[in-house]
Amino acid sequence: MPPEREKWAPTLYGVTAEALVLSRGSNPEIVREDAPGLIITRGVQDDPVQIWTKGAAVGMPVMHTPDAHIVAKVL
């Protein structure tokens, strides 16, 4: 692997479905432009007693110039 892997294929984050729901104006609320690609939510129920944490992410490594990263020997 090259010493500066981020230059080869940086990870780009998209908007999660949870971020879209939170940007609709519910409580808690986030601004649509700030909707993150990584989101953690927490919920509580009284009967039966439950406390849960949910994490969601949307990300993908993207190679901007894949032809510059391939070395091939053609016979």
Coordinates of C-alpha atoms in Angstrom, one line a residue:
M1 CA 0.0 0.0 0.0
P2 CA 1.2 3.5 -0.7
P3 CA 2.2 5.7 2.3
E4 CA -0.6 8.3 1.5
R5 CA -3.6 6.0 0.9
E6 CA -6.1 8.9 1.2
K7 CA -4.8 10.4 -2.1
W8 CA -5.5 7.1 -3.9
A9 CA -9.1 6.5 -2.8
P10 CA -10.6 8.8 -0.2
T11 CA -13.8 7.7 1.5
L12 CA -16.7 9.8 0.6
Y13 CA -19.9 9.8 2.8
G14 CA -23.5 10.0 1.6
V15 CA -26.6 10.9 3.5
T16 CA -28.2 8.1 5.5
A17 CA -32.0 7.5 5.7
E18 CA -31.9 8.3 9.4
A19 CA -30.3 11.7 8.6
L20 CA -33.1 12.4 6.1
V21 CA -35.8 11.6 8.7
L22 CA -34.1 13.9 11.3
S23 CA -33.9 16.7 8.7
R24 CA -37.7 16.7 8.3
G25 CA -38.3 18.8 11.4
S26 CA -38.9 16.2 14.1
N27 CA -37.4 16.3 17.5
P28 CA -34.4 16.1 17.5
E29 CA -33.8 18.1 14.3
I30 CA -30.8 18.6 12.0
V31 CA -30.5 20.9 9.1
R32 CA -30.8 19.2 5.7
E33 CA -27.5 20.6 4.5
D34 CA -25.7 19.2 7.6
A35 CA -27.2 15.7 7.3
P36 CA -24.2 13.5 8.0
G37 CA -23.1 10.2 6.4
L38 CA -22.5 8.8 9.8
I39 CA -25.3 9.1 12.5
I40 CA -25.9 7.6 15.9
T41 CA -29.3 7.7 17.5
R42 CA -30.6 6.6 20.9
G43 CA -34.0 5.6 22.1
V44 CA -35.8 4.7 25.3
Q45 CA -39.1 2.8 26.0
D46 CA -40.7 2.5 29.4
D47 CA -42.8 -0.7 29.0
P48 CA -40.9 -3.0 28.7
V49 CA -37.9 -1.0 29.8
Q50 CA -35.5 -0.7 26.8
I51 CA -32.6 1.6 26.0
W52 CA -31.1 1.2 22.6
T53 CA -28.4 2.7 20.4
K54 CA -28.4 2.6 16.6
G55 CA -25.6 3.5 14.3
A56 CA -25.8 3.9 10.5
A57 CA -23.3 5.0 7.9
V58 CA -23.1 5.4 4.1
G59 CA -19.6 5.6 2.7
M60 CA -17.6 4.3 -0.2
P61 CA -13.9 4.6 -1.3
V62 CA -13.7 6.5 -4.6
M63 CA -10.8 6.3 -7.0
H64 CA -10.7 9.6 -8.9
T65 CA -8.3 8.3 -11.6
P66 CA -8.3 4.5 -11.5
D67 CA -6.2 4.2 -14.7
A68 CA -3.3 6.0 -12.9
H69 CA -3.3 3.3 -10.1
I70 CA -3.1 0.2 -12.3
V71 CA 0.2 -1.4 -13.3
A72 CA -0.2 -4.2 -15.8
K73 CA 2.1 -6.2 -18.0
V74 CA 0.6 -7.0 -21.3
L75 CA 2.0 -10.0 -23.2

